[in-house]
Each structure stands twice: as structure tokens, then as C-alpha cells.
Amino acid sequence: MAKNYIFIGAPGAGKGTMAELMIAAYKPVHVSTGDLLRAEIKAGSTLGTEAKSFMDAGKLVPDEVVAGMVAAKLDTAAVREQGFLLDGYPRTVRQAELLDEALTQRSLKLDAVVLLEVSRDLILKRLTARRLCRGCPAIYNVLFNRPKVEGRCDTCGGELYQRSDDTTETALNRLSVYAAQTSPLIARYEKQGVLVKVDAEGPKAENFVNLRHALNLK
Ligand code: ADP
Ligand code: ZN
């Protein structure tokens, strides 16, 4: 049966990296609000232009905007067949309420909310050392997960770049936004009995083993 998951964790906790591995192994539909917003920016849409100013300041994009993008994704046939992996959504109590409604309306159920746990020091290091590929979804880190050839993707040879919101200043803002607005969701999902905590301090292969064990995946 298709499983439905949410990944939460501070920026830099490794949600995107773990999502990439989950997708390769189990094929859930990846719904990353960060990626959806960056795609809107790239396409030059009105939504993208509006979102960019929030993102570059390390602030959250308004709840209704992201909720609308997520709802559209939940309506696809692929979600019913393969399940979903929500990455970076919900991030506020309001978004969690909107998601509950959206799931109820569609008779979809959450199997687990995964909390990726990483210390603050490690998060700051990871964020400012993160590099993304222009050609594919691969994620690198110049400290912990270096590409074989500097500036080039191992998988597709694409050019690597740093996200405009991965500077120290914006990373600090994103961390305080997480503490204030997103961390209250942990207690909410704990109460619902769906929270699964995963140690995500190690190298990515090790974290993925922890994750699979926590979710009872083969
Ligand atoms: P990270 O988890 O490393 O912060 P994301 O790619 O998930 O990276 O998000 C980047 C930015 O996109 C956030 O700082 C925020 O501005 C915006 N964003 C992403 N998801 C949401 C969301 N659920 N609600 C509001 N803003 C969001
Ligand atoms: Zn690549």
C-alpha cells in the first residue's frame, strides 16, 4: 500500500537529501514546497516574484500560497498510487491545519511524520557549505559530501551552485523562523501519535539506514 510521509526538521537537517534517497528506493511523489517555489521563480511567474522576496530574507512565504501549491499536487493520480513525501510542508500551525483539511477532503491519511534531528552547530556548517546541481536534484556539501570534481555534479556533470538563501545571515534567520513557527508542530504530531524521530547527524548513508529502520522499511 502507498505510504504518505511528512519530513520536518530545521533547514539543513537533510530533508532534501533524505527525500532524494527515499524517492530512489520507494518512489513516493516528492512534494517539496521549496522546490516548487524555486520552479515558480525560475519560470518568472507572479507567484514566484512575490515568493522570492520572502525567501531571500529567510522568511516564510504566506501560508495560503504554499497550501494552494500542495493541494494541487495532492490531486494527482500518482499520489494515490505511489503515496507522497511532503518535504518542507507544513511549516506553521496554520499550514498543518490546512493540510489536515486537505487530507480529510481527499480521504488521504498520514503514515508518519519524520523529524530529522541535528544539532544547531552542525546545521549552520551544513547550510553554508551546501551546493546544488543545475542539471539534476543532487545535493552536495563542500565539507561533508564533496563532489569528485570541484564544481561539477557526479551524476550528470552539471554545474554546482550555492542557493541565494544559504548565506550565514539568511541561514540564521531561517533557523529562528524554524524555532518560532515550525517546531511547535513537533508536539502536535506527537499528540497525534505519528511522530518518528530520526538521528540525522551522521553521513547520509548512515542517516538513511536510521530512517528506514524508524519507518520499518526494507
Ligand atoms: P530549507 O528547508 O533548507 O529552508 P526549503 O527549500 O525547504 O529549504 O525552503 C526555502 C525557502 O522557501 C524557505 O526559507 C521559505 O522562504 C520558502 N518555503 C518553503 N517551504 C515553505 C512553506 N511550507 N511555507 C512557507 N514558506 C516556505
Ligand atoms: Zn546533477
Short mmCIF file of C-alpha atoms and ligand atoms in Angstrom, two decimals:
data_model
loop_
_atom_site.label_atom_id
_atom_site.label_comp_id
_atom_site.label_asym_id
_atom_site.label_seq_id
_atom_site.Cartn_x
_atom_site.Cartn_y
_atom_site.Cartn_z
CA MET A 1 0.00 0.00 0.00
CA ALA A 2 1.17 3.53 -0.80
CA LYS A 3 2.54 5.33 2.25
CA ASN A 4 2.27 9.03 2.99
CA TYR A 5 5.05 10.80 4.83
CA ILE A 6 5.97 14.26 6.05
CA PHE A 7 9.58 15.27 6.68
CA ILE A 8 10.18 18.02 9.20
CA GLY A 9 13.42 19.36 10.60
CA ALA A 10 15.40 22.56 10.69
CA PRO A 11 16.74 23.93 7.41
CA GLY A 12 19.89 21.94 6.74
CA ALA A 13 18.67 18.90 8.68
CA GLY A 14 18.84 16.96 5.43
CA LYS A 15 15.19 16.77 4.38
CA GLY A 16 16.02 17.18 0.71
CA THR A 17 18.90 14.70 0.82
CA MET A 18 16.87 12.04 2.62
CA ALA A 19 13.94 12.71 0.28
CA GLU A 20 16.20 12.08 -2.72
CA LEU A 21 17.20 8.66 -1.28
CA MET A 22 13.61 7.76 -0.33
CA ILE A 23 12.42 8.55 -3.85
CA ALA A 24 15.11 6.46 -5.49
CA ALA A 25 14.25 3.49 -3.26
CA TYR A 26 10.46 3.67 -2.81
CA LYS A 27 9.15 6.08 -5.49
CA PRO A 28 6.79 8.26 -3.46
CA VAL A 29 5.71 11.54 -5.09
CA HIS A 30 8.09 14.22 -3.81
CA VAL A 31 6.30 17.39 -2.81
CA SER A 32 8.91 19.96 -1.78
CA THR A 33 7.44 23.42 -1.32
CA GLY A 34 10.95 24.90 -1.53
CA ASP A 35 11.49 23.24 -4.94
CA LEU A 36 8.01 24.23 -6.15
CA LEU A 37 8.68 27.85 -5.17
CA ARG A 38 12.12 27.86 -6.84
CA ALA A 39 10.48 26.48 -10.01
CA GLU A 40 7.99 29.39 -9.93
CA ILE A 41 10.87 31.87 -9.56
CA LYS A 42 12.72 30.30 -12.46
CA ALA A 43 9.58 30.43 -14.62
CA GLY A 44 9.21 34.13 -13.77
CA SER A 45 5.59 33.75 -12.62
CA THR A 46 3.81 36.35 -10.45
CA LEU A 47 3.76 33.84 -7.60
CA GLY A 48 7.50 33.31 -8.00
CA THR A 49 8.27 37.01 -7.99
CA GLU A 50 6.21 37.50 -4.85
CA ALA A 51 7.78 34.47 -3.13
CA LYS A 52 11.39 35.43 -3.90
CA SER A 53 11.45 38.46 -1.61
CA PHE A 54 10.31 36.33 1.35
CA MET A 55 12.74 33.54 0.54
CA ASP A 56 15.80 35.75 0.13
CA ALA A 57 15.06 37.30 3.54
CA GLY A 58 14.79 33.84 5.11
CA LYS A 59 11.09 34.43 5.86
CA LEU A 60 8.19 32.14 5.15
CA VAL A 61 6.02 32.60 2.08
CA PRO A 62 2.34 33.21 3.09
CA ASP A 63 0.50 30.05 4.21
CA GLU A 64 -2.30 30.22 1.62
CA VAL A 65 0.19 30.42 -1.26
CA VAL A 66 2.07 27.24 -0.32
CA ALA A 67 -1.13 25.44 0.74
CA GLY A 68 -2.55 26.01 -2.76
CA MET A 69 0.54 24.56 -4.44
CA VAL A 70 0.45 21.48 -2.19
CA ALA A 71 -3.28 20.87 -2.70
CA ALA A 72 -2.76 20.84 -6.47
CA LYS A 73 -0.07 18.16 -6.08
CA LEU A 74 -2.29 16.03 -3.81
CA ASP A 75 -4.87 15.85 -6.57
CA THR A 76 -2.65 13.85 -8.91
CA ALA A 77 -3.24 10.16 -9.63
CA ALA A 78 0.43 9.46 -8.84
CA VAL A 79 -0.14 10.42 -5.20
CA ARG A 80 -2.87 7.79 -4.81
CA GLU A 81 -0.76 5.13 -6.49
CA GLN A 82 2.67 5.84 -5.00
CA GLY A 83 1.98 7.87 -1.86
CA PHE A 84 3.58 11.23 -1.10
CA LEU A 85 6.59 12.60 0.67
CA LEU A 86 5.94 16.13 1.86
CA ASP A 87 9.27 17.90 2.35
CA GLY A 88 9.26 21.32 3.96
CA TYR A 89 5.50 21.47 4.41
CA PRO A 90 3.76 22.15 6.77
CA ARG A 91 5.96 24.74 8.47
CA THR A 92 3.40 26.61 10.56
CA VAL A 93 0.46 25.55 12.71
CA ARG A 94 -1.86 27.19 10.16
CA GLN A 95 -0.32 25.11 7.35
CA ALA A 96 -0.77 21.96 9.44
CA GLU A 97 -4.46 22.81 9.88
CA LEU A 98 -4.86 23.46 6.15
CA LEU A 99 -3.11 20.17 5.42
CA ASP A 100 -5.37 18.23 7.81
CA GLU A 101 -8.38 19.63 5.92
CA ALA A 102 -6.86 18.88 2.51
CA LEU A 103 -6.11 15.27 3.52
CA THR A 104 -9.55 14.69 5.06
CA GLN A 105 -11.26 16.06 1.92
CA ARG A 106 -9.32 13.56 -0.18
CA SER A 107 -9.55 10.61 2.24
CA LEU A 108 -5.76 10.53 2.48
CA LYS A 109 -4.02 9.52 5.69
CA LEU A 110 -0.57 10.23 7.15
CA ASP A 111 1.57 7.20 7.93
CA ALA A 112 4.39 9.04 9.66
CA VAL A 113 5.83 12.47 10.34
CA VAL A 114 9.59 12.12 10.34
CA LEU A 115 11.58 14.56 12.46
CA LEU A 116 15.22 14.74 11.34
CA GLU A 117 17.25 15.67 14.42
CA VAL A 118 20.53 17.59 14.03
CA SER A 119 22.38 19.96 16.40
CA ARG A 120 22.40 23.68 15.65
CA ASP A 121 26.18 23.86 15.14
CA LEU A 122 26.14 21.15 12.53
CA ILE A 123 23.17 22.75 10.78
CA LEU A 124 24.97 26.07 10.29
CA LYS A 125 28.00 24.27 8.88
CA ARG A 126 25.88 22.21 6.55
CA LEU A 127 23.83 25.13 5.27
CA THR A 128 26.66 27.40 4.26
CA ALA A 129 28.59 24.52 2.66
CA ARG A 130 25.62 23.23 0.65
CA ARG A 131 25.80 23.16 -3.16
CA LEU A 132 23.07 22.18 -5.60
CA CYS A 133 23.25 20.91 -9.17
CA ARG A 134 21.81 22.98 -12.05
CA GLY A 135 21.14 19.82 -14.04
CA CYS A 136 19.50 17.39 -11.60
CA PRO A 137 18.21 17.17 -7.99
CA ALA A 138 21.58 16.14 -6.49
CA ILE A 139 22.74 17.94 -3.33
CA TYR A 140 26.39 18.23 -2.22
CA ASN A 141 28.29 19.73 0.68
CA VAL A 142 31.81 21.07 0.28
CA LEU A 143 32.67 19.95 3.85
CA PHE A 144 30.99 16.57 4.22
CA ASN A 145 29.86 15.33 0.84
CA ARG A 146 32.17 16.74 -1.79
CA PRO A 147 31.71 16.07 -5.50
CA LYS A 148 34.53 14.13 -7.18
CA VAL A 149 35.35 17.09 -9.42
CA GLU A 150 35.07 20.52 -7.82
CA GLY A 151 32.01 22.44 -9.01
CA ARG A 152 30.64 19.52 -11.07
CA CYS A 153 27.86 17.02 -10.37
CA ASP A 154 28.96 13.35 -10.04
CA THR A 155 25.68 12.15 -11.52
CA CYS A 156 25.09 14.42 -14.51
CA GLY A 157 28.18 16.62 -14.84
CA GLY A 158 26.03 19.72 -14.28
CA GLU A 159 27.36 22.92 -12.73
CA LEU A 160 27.07 23.20 -8.94
CA TYR A 161 25.87 26.44 -7.32
CA GLN A 162 25.05 27.86 -3.91
CA ARG A 163 21.46 28.81 -3.13
CA SER A 164 20.98 32.55 -2.68
CA ASP A 165 19.45 31.94 0.79
CA ASP A 166 22.34 29.77 2.04
CA THR A 167 24.42 32.68 3.33
CA THR A 168 25.20 32.75 7.08
CA GLU A 169 22.89 35.69 7.71
CA THR A 170 19.87 34.21 5.95
CA ALA A 171 20.60 30.77 7.40
CA LEU A 172 20.41 32.28 10.91
CA ASN A 173 17.07 33.88 10.05
CA ARG A 174 15.73 30.60 8.72
CA LEU A 175 16.80 28.86 11.93
CA SER A 176 14.95 31.33 14.13
CA VAL A 177 11.88 31.09 11.91
CA TYR A 178 12.05 27.31 12.33
CA ALA A 179 12.30 27.57 16.14
CA ALA A 180 9.42 30.03 16.37
CA GLN A 181 6.99 28.79 13.71
CA THR A 182 7.77 25.19 12.77
CA SER A 183 8.98 23.50 15.95
CA PRO A 184 5.50 23.74 17.58
CA LEU A 185 4.39 21.15 15.01
CA ILE A 186 6.52 18.52 16.74
CA ALA A 187 4.24 18.43 19.79
CA ARG A 188 1.17 18.48 17.55
CA TYR A 189 2.22 15.37 15.62
CA GLU A 190 3.49 13.67 18.76
CA LYS A 191 -0.01 14.05 20.20
CA GLN A 192 -1.48 12.55 17.02
CA GLY A 193 0.82 9.54 17.54
CA VAL A 194 2.50 9.82 14.13
CA LEU A 195 5.85 11.42 15.02
CA VAL A 196 9.00 9.39 14.30
CA LYS A 197 12.36 10.84 15.40
CA VAL A 198 15.47 10.05 13.37
CA ASP A 199 19.08 10.83 14.26
CA ALA A 200 20.36 12.73 11.21
CA GLU A 201 23.78 13.87 12.49
CA GLY A 202 25.83 11.33 10.59
CA PRO A 203 26.84 10.86 6.95
CA LYS A 204 23.92 10.50 4.56
CA ALA A 205 24.11 6.71 4.09
CA GLU A 206 24.04 6.20 7.85
CA ASN A 207 21.13 8.60 8.31
CA PHE A 208 19.21 6.77 5.60
CA VAL A 209 19.67 3.47 7.46
CA ASN A 210 18.33 5.14 10.63
CA LEU A 211 15.39 6.46 8.65
CA ARG A 212 14.50 3.12 7.06
CA HIS A 213 14.66 1.38 10.42
CA ALA A 214 12.49 4.01 12.04
CA LEU A 215 9.87 3.59 9.29
CA ASN A 216 10.16 -0.22 9.19
CA LEU A 217 11.13 -0.13 5.52
CA LYS A 218 13.11 -2.93 3.94
P1 ADP B 1 15.21 24.79 3.83
O1 ADP B 1 14.43 23.67 4.43
O2 ADP B 1 16.66 24.46 3.72
O3 ADP B 1 14.92 26.13 4.45
P2 ADP B 1 13.45 24.95 1.51
O4 ADP B 1 13.90 24.76 0.12
O5 ADP B 1 12.52 23.95 2.07
O6 ADP B 1 14.80 24.97 2.34
O7 ADP B 1 12.82 26.39 1.68
C1 ADP B 1 13.43 27.56 1.20
C2 ADP B 1 12.52 28.77 1.45
O8 ADP B 1 11.28 28.60 0.73
C3 ADP B 1 12.10 28.98 2.90
O9 ADP B 1 13.06 29.70 3.64
C4 ADP B 1 10.78 29.76 2.71
O10 ADP B 1 11.01 31.10 2.39
C5 ADP B 1 10.18 29.10 1.48
N1 ADP B 1 9.29 27.97 1.85
C6 ADP B 1 9.48 26.65 1.59
N2 ADP B 1 8.51 25.90 2.11
C7 ADP B 1 7.65 26.76 2.73
C8 ADP B 1 6.44 26.61 3.47
N3 ADP B 1 5.91 25.41 3.72
N4 ADP B 1 5.85 27.74 3.94
C9 ADP B 1 6.36 28.95 3.73
N5 ADP B 1 7.49 29.16 3.06
C10 ADP B 1 8.14 28.09 2.55
ZN ZN B 2 23.47 16.77 -11.48
#
